[in-house]
């Protein structure tokens, strides 16, 4: 009986300090110092509408935009997940073939970067590889009626090494890049 | 090259940090009577706990209190989960949960497992996440650290092994909470969300609607990692960009995964007063860790087999991986999270190459290459008992561990504890592989499907919590079976070792002489490593052959 009473008292104490107290401290710290990232790194347009989150991939299928990696959950940021397909699963092959043709084909001499045909862990990877972005530059340039080199330059400017010296490749944030494309280059509909 | 630098910095850096932390933890958990501040804390915790807090307890009383507290943990969290639709802090209006899911989830978080048969952002209110699940992440980890402190006191030859309700507060308030208060603000500054606002509706550039779930992620994630819990705030755990926004949050998370398990070895060494012995144990654990990391990184460098023959640029296996986390993360995290009993994931384990997927399974089978906070060292204690006994038999002496005579009774209890782990994994796998419960849940029939079931039961019994998530494990059969496996796999390996120590304490301790088996040299280290391999790994070799190894040899 004294065991139960003591257990309840300790439960109450840990609940008050490790749950209520700790959450309040970290919440206060985050909301005071980094309110933007604390609330999900949301991006708002001039009209005040939330257009997405810097950290969350969204679907792109129009030719004038750079496309993200495929998503096993169709970019559902309210129910994220990976494909969980085993490495030899034929569904991975079928998906890759579909994406290769959607991207206008690839060949042994000009292969498609692997990140563009593999689903990420959460289905919301906000990045693609620099090579994956450059692979799409020609399509975007044609759709927007500009030189390929202009698109390539914009992509290069936005490529970062995520871990500095500790990571090998460079990556590009897709939403960030597409917002810049819209801001700097008129979409074909607007230019005519 | 990139791999070697990252692995060296993460493992080496954490090993260095674990030394002072272990010294601190030894003081925090076992202040003795000479530290005035320690005495004040002890008095405070005794006052909080009230009538059941007598400091000198028999091992039976200590275990009874531990179990009672865990019953309270299970019941309180069960009630919160069952009533979440009526309780506050539910901005997205999450509804009622299935009863077998509530049982599985309460069992999972009480046992420090954090196997999740639900997706956090889909099913859980913020109150459930914080007051039920995050609370259990603190107190279940504290339970493990308390049990190790008690075990160490027994080995050290103290009069009593302490008081559980005092120990669990020491671990919560003096160890876990301060560490969280150090790490969480850094995570916040690195861009991790921490909000009580509900999901937000976005309109994408192409005009589609997108619901973006968010929440009090940072507080949750920090104790998830530091307490070897591993349960994700979001369904896909630490692959989710809001739960792991950058390479740097990822690196810090990996450090947080192994920091406390490493420090537990030093804490053990300090309390028993044998740091050289702790060093040997630490070296054996590190050796296993490095072998596993080397294997996983090598195997995962191969591309996804399904892309063979397509015009796809050469790369490592990227299925289930996030680009910002770097190429080392998938295999390194997979090893760290299963060497400790953490179970959070930085890549989808189901999509790992077959032999890479074998490495985390091996980690869970051994469950002692650092292991869960507190309990990892307790598991290693079982292997030490076996190693000492076998070594003693080999040279024809009475086996002694630090002056304690190891006899048939202790040996029986140690082997039983090790056997239970194998029985739960192989028995559960056999049952589900032979029946529709498992057969209808696997993603694809054959070797990979077998691996999915094997992984699930390994994860449940090792109190790990990661999974091959292609498995449809949300059925009532999996909920109940893994719930029971988690409970047995948690409490027997705490009860039996403490019973061993209780038995040792009741015997007269022999003076150590030149005839006593030394436990502080490389010879003992090798003996211990061999024992771990023979007892821990060989049991599972046939199952490994049927699953990941068969899948590997059948790859195109």
mmCIF file of N, CA, C and O in Angstrom, chain B residues 173-206:
data_model
loop_
_atom_site.group_PDB
_atom_site.id
_atom_site.type_symbol
_atom_site.label_atom_id
_atom_site.label_comp_id
_atom_site.label_asym_id
_atom_site.label_seq_id
_atom_site.Cartn_x
_atom_site.Cartn_y
_atom_site.Cartn_z
ATOM 1 N N UNK B 173 15.234 13.667 -12.351
ATOM 2 C CA UNK B 173 15.454 15.092 -12.072
ATOM 3 C C UNK B 173 16.927 15.493 -12.135
ATOM 4 O O UNK B 173 17.240 16.642 -12.440
ATOM 5 N N UNK B 174 17.820 14.565 -11.813
ATOM 6 C CA UNK B 174 19.238 14.945 -11.767
ATOM 7 C C UNK B 174 20.013 14.495 -13.002
ATOM 8 O O UNK B 174 21.097 14.998 -13.269
ATOM 9 N N UNK B 175 19.477 13.522 -13.749
ATOM 10 C CA UNK B 175 20.201 13.047 -14.936
ATOM 11 C C UNK B 175 19.478 13.453 -16.211
ATOM 12 O O UNK B 175 19.988 14.233 -17.023
ATOM 13 N N UNK B 176 18.267 12.942 -16.411
ATOM 14 C CA UNK B 176 17.603 13.117 -17.709
ATOM 15 C C UNK B 176 17.145 14.552 -17.941
ATOM 16 O O UNK B 176 17.363 15.109 -19.022
ATOM 17 N N UNK B 177 16.502 15.145 -16.938
ATOM 18 C CA UNK B 177 15.986 16.497 -17.141
ATOM 19 C C UNK B 177 17.093 17.520 -17.441
ATOM 20 O O UNK B 177 16.984 18.274 -18.413
ATOM 21 N N UNK B 178 18.183 17.547 -16.652
ATOM 22 C CA UNK B 178 19.253 18.506 -16.988
ATOM 23 C C UNK B 178 19.824 18.281 -18.389
ATOM 24 O O UNK B 178 20.101 19.245 -19.115
ATOM 25 N N UNK B 179 19.995 17.012 -18.792
ATOM 26 C CA UNK B 179 20.515 16.740 -20.138
ATOM 27 C C UNK B 179 19.549 17.276 -21.195
ATOM 28 O O UNK B 179 19.961 17.882 -22.189
ATOM 29 N N UNK B 180 18.247 17.064 -20.977
ATOM 30 C CA UNK B 180 17.245 17.567 -21.935
ATOM 31 C C UNK B 180 17.285 19.090 -21.998
ATOM 32 O O UNK B 180 17.152 19.672 -23.073
ATOM 33 N N UNK B 181 17.464 19.721 -20.846
ATOM 34 C CA UNK B 181 17.484 21.181 -20.828
ATOM 35 C C UNK B 181 18.736 21.726 -21.509
ATOM 36 O O UNK B 181 18.760 22.877 -21.942
ATOM 37 N N UNK B 182 19.777 20.909 -21.619
ATOM 38 C CA UNK B 182 20.958 21.323 -22.371
ATOM 39 C C UNK B 182 20.769 21.117 -23.875
ATOM 40 O O UNK B 182 21.147 21.964 -24.686
ATOM 41 N N UNK B 183 20.191 19.978 -24.246
ATOM 42 C CA UNK B 183 20.135 19.604 -25.664
ATOM 43 C C UNK B 183 18.958 20.268 -26.393
ATOM 44 O O UNK B 183 19.119 20.749 -27.522
ATOM 45 N N UNK B 184 17.782 20.309 -25.757
ATOM 46 C CA UNK B 184 16.593 20.811 -26.457
ATOM 47 C C UNK B 184 16.761 22.240 -26.982
ATOM 48 O O UNK B 184 16.389 22.514 -28.136
ATOM 49 N N UNK B 185 17.306 23.174 -26.185
ATOM 50 C CA UNK B 185 17.470 24.535 -26.741
ATOM 51 C C UNK B 185 18.367 24.561 -27.970
ATOM 52 O O UNK B 185 18.131 25.348 -28.893
ATOM 53 N N UNK B 186 19.380 23.699 -28.018
ATOM 54 C CA UNK B 186 20.235 23.663 -29.210
ATOM 55 C C UNK B 186 19.425 23.182 -30.416
ATOM 56 O O UNK B 186 19.525 23.736 -31.516
ATOM 57 N N UNK B 187 18.599 22.166 -30.195
ATOM 58 C CA UNK B 187 17.735 21.675 -31.273
ATOM 59 C C UNK B 187 16.815 22.795 -31.768
ATOM 60 O O UNK B 187 16.583 22.945 -32.972
ATOM 61 N N UNK B 188 16.272 23.569 -30.826
ATOM 62 C CA UNK B 188 15.401 24.698 -31.194
ATOM 63 C C UNK B 188 16.171 25.687 -32.077
ATOM 64 O O UNK B 188 15.696 26.101 -33.139
ATOM 65 N N UNK B 189 17.384 26.026 -31.645
ATOM 66 C CA UNK B 189 18.173 27.007 -32.402
ATOM 67 C C UNK B 189 18.555 26.466 -33.780
ATOM 68 O O UNK B 189 18.785 27.224 -34.717
ATOM 69 N N UNK B 190 18.620 25.138 -33.912
ATOM 70 C CA UNK B 190 18.946 24.539 -35.206
ATOM 71 C C UNK B 190 17.707 24.384 -36.095
ATOM 72 O O UNK B 190 17.791 23.790 -37.162
ATOM 73 N N UNK B 191 16.555 24.889 -35.632
ATOM 74 C CA UNK B 191 15.398 24.967 -36.527
ATOM 75 C C UNK B 191 14.297 23.957 -36.301
ATOM 76 O O UNK B 191 13.421 23.784 -37.142
ATOM 77 N N UNK B 192 14.307 23.285 -35.145
ATOM 78 C CA UNK B 192 13.263 22.283 -34.908
ATOM 79 C C UNK B 192 12.007 22.949 -34.348
ATOM 80 O O UNK B 192 12.094 23.888 -33.570
ATOM 81 N N UNK B 193 10.818 22.496 -34.759
ATOM 82 C CA UNK B 193 9.584 23.126 -34.294
ATOM 83 C C UNK B 193 9.274 22.842 -32.814
ATOM 84 O O UNK B 193 9.655 21.804 -32.288
ATOM 85 N N UNK B 194 8.598 23.777 -32.190
ATOM 86 C CA UNK B 194 8.113 23.605 -30.815
ATOM 87 C C UNK B 194 6.924 24.541 -30.667
ATOM 88 O O UNK B 194 7.077 25.730 -30.401
ATOM 89 N N UNK B 195 5.729 24.006 -30.876
ATOM 90 C CA UNK B 195 4.538 24.832 -30.855
ATOM 91 C C UNK B 195 3.363 24.000 -30.366
ATOM 92 O O UNK B 195 3.383 22.769 -30.484
ATOM 93 N N UNK B 196 2.368 24.667 -29.795
ATOM 94 C CA UNK B 196 1.148 23.954 -29.433
ATOM 95 C C UNK B 196 0.033 24.232 -30.444
ATOM 96 O O UNK B 196 -1.098 23.776 -30.272
ATOM 97 N N UNK B 197 0.355 25.008 -31.504
ATOM 98 C CA UNK B 197 -0.659 25.257 -32.532
ATOM 99 C C UNK B 197 -0.892 23.991 -33.345
ATOM 100 O O UNK B 197 0.016 23.211 -33.576
ATOM 101 N N UNK B 198 -2.119 23.860 -33.829
ATOM 102 C CA UNK B 198 -2.480 22.686 -34.602
ATOM 103 C C UNK B 198 -1.927 22.743 -36.017
ATOM 104 O O UNK B 198 -1.161 23.643 -36.382
ATOM 105 N N UNK B 199 -2.320 21.772 -36.837
ATOM 106 C CA UNK B 199 -1.858 21.698 -38.215
ATOM 107 C C UNK B 199 -2.267 22.960 -38.977
ATOM 108 O O UNK B 199 -3.248 23.621 -38.640
ATOM 109 N N UNK B 200 -1.470 23.290 -39.998
ATOM 110 C CA UNK B 200 -1.755 24.494 -40.777
ATOM 111 C C UNK B 200 -2.145 24.068 -42.191
ATOM 112 O O UNK B 200 -1.681 23.060 -42.717
ATOM 113 N N UNK B 201 -3.065 24.841 -42.794
ATOM 114 C CA UNK B 201 -3.487 24.583 -44.166
ATOM 115 C C UNK B 201 -2.690 25.479 -45.095
ATOM 116 O O UNK B 201 -2.733 26.690 -44.972
ATOM 117 N N UNK B 202 -1.976 24.877 -46.018
ATOM 118 C CA UNK B 202 -1.209 25.665 -46.987
ATOM 119 C C UNK B 202 -1.838 25.501 -48.373
ATOM 120 O O UNK B 202 -2.467 24.484 -48.662
ATOM 121 N N UNK B 203 -1.652 26.529 -49.214
ATOM 122 C CA UNK B 203 -2.031 26.411 -50.618
ATOM 123 C C UNK B 203 -0.741 26.416 -51.411
ATOM 124 O O UNK B 203 0.006 27.400 -51.390
ATOM 125 N N UNK B 204 -0.436 25.313 -52.094
ATOM 126 C CA UNK B 204 0.868 25.178 -52.738
ATOM 127 C C UNK B 204 0.974 26.081 -53.953
ATOM 128 O O UNK B 204 -0.024 26.668 -54.400
ATOM 129 N N UNK B 205 2.192 26.194 -54.510
ATOM 130 C CA UNK B 205 2.409 27.060 -55.674
ATOM 131 C C UNK B 205 1.547 26.627 -56.852
ATOM 132 O O UNK B 205 1.160 27.433 -57.682
ATOM 133 N N UNK B 206 1.243 25.325 -56.928
ATOM 134 C CA UNK B 206 0.393 24.843 -58.011
ATOM 135 C C UNK B 206 -1.077 24.854 -57.627
ATOM 136 O O UNK B 206 -1.921 24.310 -58.340
#
